[in-house]
mmCIF file of C-alpha atoms and ligand atoms in Angstrom:
data_model
loop_
_atom_site.group_PDB
_atom_site.id
_atom_site.type_symbol
_atom_site.label_atom_id
_atom_site.label_comp_id
_atom_site.label_asym_id
_atom_site.label_seq_id
_atom_site.Cartn_x
_atom_site.Cartn_y
_atom_site.Cartn_z
ATOM 1 C CA MET A 195 96.393 -20.766 301.999
ATOM 2 C CA SER A 196 99.118 -21.802 299.619
ATOM 3 C CA LEU A 197 101.949 -24.091 300.692
ATOM 4 C CA ARG A 198 105.088 -22.508 302.075
ATOM 5 C CA ILE A 199 108.532 -24.110 302.035
ATOM 6 C CA ALA A 200 110.875 -23.249 304.936
ATOM 7 C CA PRO A 201 114.437 -24.560 304.351
ATOM 8 C CA SER A 202 116.227 -25.310 307.697
ATOM 9 C CA ILE A 203 119.683 -23.800 307.778
ATOM 10 C CA LEU A 204 120.703 -26.449 310.266
ATOM 11 C CA ALA A 205 121.712 -28.721 307.323
ATOM 12 C CA ALA A 206 123.482 -25.905 305.471
ATOM 13 C CA ASP A 207 127.233 -25.281 305.165
ATOM 14 C CA PHE A 208 127.673 -22.579 307.875
ATOM 15 C CA ALA A 209 130.911 -21.358 306.308
ATOM 16 C CA ARG A 210 128.913 -20.449 303.201
ATOM 17 C CA LEU A 211 125.620 -19.459 304.890
ATOM 18 C CA GLY A 212 124.886 -16.411 302.724
ATOM 19 C CA GLU A 213 125.313 -18.404 299.498
ATOM 20 C CA GLU A 214 123.185 -21.264 300.842
ATOM 21 C CA VAL A 215 120.403 -18.868 301.801
ATOM 22 C CA ALA A 216 120.578 -17.113 298.387
ATOM 23 C CA ALA A 217 120.325 -20.551 296.637
ATOM 24 C CA ALA A 218 117.275 -21.619 298.609
ATOM 25 C CA GLU A 219 115.634 -18.251 297.906
ATOM 26 C CA ALA A 220 116.396 -18.637 294.177
ATOM 27 C CA GLY A 221 114.560 -21.960 294.332
ATOM 28 C CA GLY A 222 111.501 -20.324 295.764
ATOM 29 C CA ALA A 223 111.923 -20.733 299.536
ATOM 30 C CA ASP A 224 109.087 -18.737 301.329
ATOM 31 C CA LEU A 225 110.731 -18.650 304.763
ATOM 32 C CA LEU A 226 114.048 -19.562 306.391
ATOM 33 C CA HIS A 227 113.787 -21.854 309.410
ATOM 34 C CA VAL A 228 116.327 -21.164 312.160
ATOM 35 C CA ASP A 229 116.832 -23.992 314.712
ATOM 36 C CA VAL A 230 118.054 -22.620 318.007
ATOM 37 C CA MET A 231 119.179 -25.416 320.427
ATOM 38 C CA ASP A 232 120.598 -25.079 323.868
ATOM 39 C CA GLY A 233 122.123 -28.445 324.779
ATOM 40 C CA ARG A 234 119.505 -28.735 327.581
ATOM 41 C CA PHE A 235 116.040 -29.163 326.209
ATOM 42 C CA VAL A 236 117.658 -30.963 323.310
ATOM 43 C CA PRO A 237 121.084 -32.651 323.212
ATOM 44 C CA ASN A 238 122.563 -30.414 320.543
ATOM 45 C CA ILE A 239 123.765 -26.768 320.602
ATOM 46 C CA THR A 240 123.409 -24.683 317.448
ATOM 47 C CA VAL A 241 123.129 -20.925 316.813
ATOM 48 C CA GLY A 242 121.928 -17.792 318.634
ATOM 49 C CA ILE A 243 121.684 -14.087 318.178
ATOM 50 C CA PRO A 244 124.857 -13.271 316.217
ATOM 51 C CA VAL A 245 123.952 -15.784 313.529
ATOM 52 C CA MET A 246 120.367 -14.423 313.531
ATOM 53 C CA GLU A 247 121.589 -10.936 312.948
ATOM 54 C CA SER A 248 123.845 -11.979 310.091
ATOM 55 C CA LEU A 249 120.955 -13.926 308.492
ATOM 56 C CA ALA A 250 118.595 -11.023 308.879
ATOM 57 C CA ALA A 251 121.076 -8.806 307.026
ATOM 58 C CA VAL A 252 121.099 -11.065 303.937
ATOM 59 C CA ALA A 253 117.753 -12.913 303.902
ATOM 60 C CA ARG A 254 114.972 -11.659 301.615
ATOM 61 C CA VAL A 255 112.359 -13.953 303.072
ATOM 62 C CA PRO A 256 110.999 -13.899 306.675
ATOM 63 C CA LEU A 257 112.988 -15.668 309.380
ATOM 64 C CA ASP A 258 111.102 -18.452 311.226
ATOM 65 C CA VAL A 259 112.834 -19.086 314.594
ATOM 66 C CA HIS A 260 112.267 -22.478 316.292
ATOM 67 C CA LEU A 261 113.362 -22.189 319.899
ATOM 68 C CA MET A 262 114.481 -25.587 321.346
ATOM 69 C CA ILE A 263 115.617 -24.123 324.568
ATOM 70 C CA VAL A 264 114.504 -24.155 328.212
ATOM 71 C CA GLU A 265 112.878 -20.936 329.453
ATOM 72 C CA PRO A 266 112.256 -19.606 325.924
ATOM 73 C CA GLU A 267 110.334 -16.653 327.326
ATOM 74 C CA ARG A 268 113.690 -15.155 328.482
ATOM 75 C CA HIS A 269 114.909 -14.879 324.869
ATOM 76 C CA ILE A 270 111.929 -13.950 322.704
ATOM 77 C CA ASP A 271 112.654 -10.256 322.940
ATOM 78 C CA ALA A 272 116.261 -10.660 321.707
ATOM 79 C CA PHE A 273 115.207 -12.862 318.777
ATOM 80 C CA ALA A 274 112.519 -10.413 317.799
ATOM 81 C CA ARG A 275 115.013 -7.578 317.882
ATOM 82 C CA ALA A 276 117.425 -9.684 315.799
ATOM 83 C CA GLY A 277 114.865 -9.912 312.992
ATOM 84 C CA ALA A 278 112.532 -12.890 313.689
ATOM 85 C CA ALA A 279 109.179 -12.709 311.832
ATOM 86 C CA MET A 280 107.940 -15.911 313.480
ATOM 87 C CA ILE A 281 108.987 -17.421 316.844
ATOM 88 C CA SER A 282 107.791 -20.802 318.061
ATOM 89 C CA VAL A 283 108.201 -22.211 321.580
ATOM 90 C CA HIS A 284 107.816 -25.779 322.730
ATOM 91 C CA ALA A 285 104.724 -26.582 324.838
ATOM 92 C CA GLU A 286 106.909 -29.028 326.906
ATOM 93 C CA VAL A 287 109.074 -26.227 328.309
ATOM 94 C CA SER A 288 106.446 -23.437 328.545
ATOM 95 C CA PRO A 289 104.508 -23.660 331.814
ATOM 96 C CA HIS A 290 103.029 -20.252 331.046
ATOM 97 C CA LEU A 291 102.234 -20.857 327.424
ATOM 98 C CA HIS A 292 99.395 -18.353 327.298
ATOM 99 C CA ARG A 293 101.617 -15.616 328.598
ATOM 100 C CA THR A 294 104.540 -16.501 326.327
ATOM 101 C CA LEU A 295 102.465 -16.574 323.142
ATOM 102 C CA SER A 296 100.873 -13.249 324.121
ATOM 103 C CA ALA A 297 104.335 -11.757 324.699
ATOM 104 C CA ILE A 298 105.559 -12.930 321.260
ATOM 105 C CA LYS A 299 102.426 -11.374 319.592
ATOM 106 C CA ASP A 300 102.911 -8.121 321.565
ATOM 107 C CA LEU A 301 106.338 -7.821 319.842
ATOM 108 C CA GLY A 302 104.621 -7.838 316.498
ATOM 109 C CA VAL A 303 105.980 -11.385 315.709
ATOM 110 C CA GLN A 304 103.893 -14.337 314.740
ATOM 111 C CA ALA A 305 103.669 -16.790 317.609
ATOM 112 C CA GLY A 306 103.865 -20.576 317.255
ATOM 113 C CA VAL A 307 103.482 -23.552 319.605
ATOM 114 C CA VAL A 308 105.605 -26.630 318.974
ATOM 115 C CA LEU A 309 104.485 -30.161 319.917
ATOM 116 C CA ASN A 310 107.046 -33.008 320.233
ATOM 117 C CA PRO A 311 106.054 -36.345 318.722
ATOM 118 C CA SER A 312 105.007 -37.612 322.194
ATOM 119 C CA THR A 313 102.977 -34.540 323.109
ATOM 120 C CA PRO A 314 99.283 -34.940 322.348
ATOM 121 C CA ALA A 315 97.369 -32.524 320.173
ATOM 122 C CA ALA A 316 94.986 -31.952 323.067
ATOM 123 C CA THR A 317 97.747 -29.979 324.848
ATOM 124 C CA LEU A 318 96.867 -27.169 322.508
ATOM 125 C CA GLU A 319 93.265 -26.978 323.584
ATOM 126 C CA PRO A 320 93.524 -24.358 326.375
ATOM 127 C CA VAL A 321 95.410 -21.893 324.093
ATOM 128 C CA ALA A 322 94.148 -22.949 320.670
ATOM 129 C CA ASP A 323 92.751 -19.552 319.767
ATOM 130 C CA LEU A 324 96.126 -17.823 320.353
ATOM 131 C CA PRO A 325 98.868 -19.064 318.097
ATOM 132 C CA ASP A 326 99.432 -17.906 314.584
ATOM 133 C CA PHE A 327 100.814 -21.294 313.728
ATOM 134 C CA VAL A 328 101.403 -24.739 315.249
ATOM 135 C CA LEU A 329 104.618 -26.623 314.606
ATOM 136 C CA VAL A 330 104.165 -30.402 314.590
ATOM 137 C CA MET A 331 107.500 -32.164 315.132
ATOM 138 C CA SER A 332 107.804 -35.252 312.930
ATOM 139 C CA VAL A 333 111.100 -36.284 314.509
ATOM 140 C CA ASN A 334 112.345 -35.853 318.028
ATOM 141 C CA PRO A 335 114.001 -32.435 318.016
ATOM 142 C CA GLY A 336 117.772 -32.041 318.146
ATOM 143 C CA PHE A 337 119.251 -33.054 314.803
ATOM 144 C CA SER A 338 118.834 -32.741 311.085
ATOM 145 C CA GLY A 339 118.704 -35.871 308.922
ATOM 146 C CA GLN A 340 116.427 -38.117 311.052
ATOM 147 C CA ARG A 341 113.678 -40.312 309.749
ATOM 148 C CA PHE A 342 110.127 -39.047 309.535
ATOM 149 C CA ILE A 343 107.865 -40.612 312.226
ATOM 150 C CA ASP A 344 104.865 -42.026 310.425
ATOM 151 C CA GLY A 345 102.381 -41.266 313.223
ATOM 152 C CA SER A 346 102.916 -37.570 312.583
ATOM 153 C CA VAL A 347 100.391 -37.721 309.769
ATOM 154 C CA ASP A 348 97.485 -38.504 312.112
ATOM 155 C CA LYS A 349 98.895 -35.903 314.555
ATOM 156 C CA ILE A 350 98.552 -33.134 311.886
ATOM 157 C CA ALA A 351 94.865 -34.003 311.398
ATOM 158 C CA ALA A 352 94.366 -34.070 315.168
ATOM 159 C CA VAL A 353 95.892 -30.621 315.482
ATOM 160 C CA ARG A 354 93.696 -29.288 312.654
ATOM 161 C CA ALA A 355 90.647 -30.650 314.454
ATOM 162 C CA VAL A 356 91.652 -28.874 317.727
ATOM 163 C CA LEU A 357 92.202 -25.647 315.899
ATOM 164 C CA GLU A 358 88.934 -25.850 314.102
ATOM 165 C CA ARG A 359 87.012 -26.430 317.326
ATOM 166 C CA ALA A 360 88.560 -23.220 318.678
ATOM 167 C CA GLY A 361 87.600 -21.325 315.518
ATOM 168 C CA SER A 362 91.366 -20.772 314.704
ATOM 169 C CA ARG A 363 92.772 -20.498 311.260
ATOM 170 C CA ALA A 364 96.357 -20.945 312.511
ATOM 171 C CA ALA A 365 98.769 -22.460 310.007
ATOM 172 C CA ILE A 366 100.250 -25.921 310.577
ATOM 173 C CA GLU A 367 103.950 -26.278 310.058
ATOM 174 C CA VAL A 368 105.625 -29.725 309.938
ATOM 175 C CA ASP A 369 109.292 -30.212 310.790
ATOM 176 C CA GLY A 370 111.565 -33.276 310.596
ATOM 177 C CA GLY A 371 112.342 -35.864 308.003
ATOM 178 C CA ILE A 372 110.420 -34.110 305.210
ATOM 179 C CA GLN A 373 111.458 -35.418 301.850
ATOM 180 C CA PRO A 374 109.933 -35.485 298.299
ATOM 181 C CA ASP A 375 108.523 -38.976 299.006
ATOM 182 C CA ASN A 376 106.459 -37.991 302.034
ATOM 183 C CA ALA A 377 105.692 -34.339 301.428
ATOM 184 C CA ALA A 378 102.395 -34.927 299.541
ATOM 185 C CA ARG A 379 101.046 -37.094 302.420
ATOM 186 C CA VAL A 380 101.893 -34.367 304.914
ATOM 187 C CA VAL A 381 100.223 -31.683 302.903
ATOM 188 C CA GLN A 382 97.189 -33.789 302.311
ATOM 189 C CA ALA A 383 96.932 -34.252 306.095
ATOM 190 C CA GLY A 384 96.742 -30.463 306.543
ATOM 191 C CA ALA A 385 100.245 -28.975 306.582
ATOM 192 C CA ASP A 386 100.589 -25.387 305.324
ATOM 193 C CA ILE A 387 104.367 -25.056 305.879
ATOM 194 C CA LEU A 388 106.991 -27.676 305.305
ATOM 195 C CA VAL A 389 110.366 -27.386 307.017
ATOM 196 C CA ALA A 390 113.213 -29.231 305.314
ATOM 197 C CA GLY A 391 116.884 -29.332 306.185
ATOM 198 C CA SER A 392 118.752 -32.262 304.617
ATOM 199 C CA ALA A 393 116.245 -32.563 301.687
ATOM 200 C CA ILE A 394 117.313 -28.986 300.697
ATOM 201 C CA PHE A 395 120.900 -28.451 301.790
ATOM 202 C CA GLY A 396 122.031 -32.104 301.770
ATOM 203 C CA ALA A 397 122.003 -32.575 298.002
ATOM 204 C CA GLY A 398 124.365 -29.997 296.550
ATOM 205 C CA ASP A 399 121.857 -27.749 294.760
ATOM 206 C CA PRO A 400 119.527 -26.067 297.284
ATOM 207 C CA ALA A 401 117.597 -24.158 294.499
ATOM 208 C CA ALA A 402 116.741 -27.306 292.565
ATOM 209 C CA ALA A 403 115.974 -29.191 295.817
ATOM 210 C CA THR A 404 113.555 -26.473 296.944
ATOM 211 C CA ARG A 405 111.711 -26.615 293.591
ATOM 212 C CA ARG A 406 111.703 -30.388 293.693
ATOM 213 C CA LEU A 407 110.183 -30.485 297.154
ATOM 214 C CA ARG A 408 107.398 -28.024 296.173
ATOM 215 C CA GLN A 409 106.580 -30.025 293.093
ATOM 216 C CA ALA A 410 106.455 -33.318 295.109
ATOM 217 C CA ALA A 411 104.343 -31.720 297.860
ATOM 218 C CA ALA A 412 101.692 -30.291 295.568
ATOM 219 C CA PRO A 413 101.994 -31.798 292.154
ATOM 220 C CA ALA A 414 100.701 -29.612 289.362
ATOM 221 C CA PRO A 415 97.548 -31.132 287.891
ATOM 222 C CA SER A 416 98.324 -32.994 284.723
ATOM 223 C CA ILE A 417 96.756 -31.612 281.512
ATOM 224 C CA GLN A 418 94.517 -34.249 279.966
HETATM 225 C C1 DX5 B 1597 115.173 -30.801 314.262
HETATM 226 C C2 DX5 B 1597 114.961 -29.433 313.660
HETATM 227 C C3 DX5 B 1597 114.601 -29.437 312.222
HETATM 228 C C4 DX5 B 1597 115.709 -30.043 311.366
HETATM 229 C C5 DX5 B 1597 115.081 -30.523 310.076
HETATM 230 O O1 DX5 B 1597 115.292 -30.712 315.584
HETATM 231 O O2 DX5 B 1597 113.906 -28.738 314.320
HETATM 232 O O3 DX5 B 1597 114.204 -28.171 311.779
HETATM 233 O O4 DX5 B 1597 116.740 -29.152 311.047
HETATM 234 O O5 DX5 B 1597 116.008 -31.250 309.349
HETATM 235 P P1 DX5 B 1597 115.600 -32.465 308.434
HETATM 236 O O6 DX5 B 1597 114.691 -31.923 307.377
HETATM 237 O O7 DX5 B 1597 116.893 -32.907 307.860
HETATM 238 O O8 DX5 B 1597 114.904 -33.466 309.308
HETATM 239 ZN ZN1 ZN B 1598 113.116 -26.895 313.440
#
C-alpha cells in the first residue's frame, strides 16, 4: 500500500478554505482530514456538518472525518450524508465499538478506530478484524501545532502486531505533530497515512509543503 498524505484543515485559514484545499490537492494530497471537536471529549470546538458540506462540494479527494466527540454514534449518519468517505471514532468514548464500526461500514463508509496516546494497542484486540483503518494519535487530541510524542512510534508497531494477529490488513493512520523531520520514522514503524496540519498549512505554501512531507516520509532512492 503506498503512503497517503492527509492534510488536516484544522490548521488552514478558514476564510480561504477552498483555496487552501485546492493548494493541498495541487501538492498531491490523497485525502483531506476533517477534525470535528465538541468541547466535551476534547477542550476545543471546531467544525460540523455545514463545513463538511461545503468541503464536499469543492474537494476532489476523499474526506477523512476524525470525530473527537462524545457519543459519536449519534452523528455518523449525518457525516456520511454530508460526504465523508472515512469516519473514525475514539475507542475511549465508544462503549459499543463493535456496533459503531459496523454501523459506519453499513453506510458504505470506511470505518476507523482512534487510540489516544494513553490508550493501549490491546484495546483494539476484541474488534481488530473490523476497522478499515486505525488512527494512532501522536499528540493528545484537541489542537493543531503540538509536539509529536515519541512513544507513538512503538505504539504504531504494537497496533500493527494486533492487526496482524487478527488477520487484518487495516491501514494505520498517524495524527499529530507530523513534520518532515519525523515522517520517515513514522512510516518505517508501519504508518500508511500521515495526517499533517501545521506542517502543511502553517508554512504559507500548502502545495510545496505537501510535496516536501511526502519526499521526507519516503525519500526516493538515490541513483548510484
Ligand atoms: C489534533 C487533530 C489533528 C491536528 C493535526 O487533535 O486530530 O488532526 O489537526 O495538526 P498538527 O499536524 O499540527 O499536529
Ligand atoms: Zn485529527
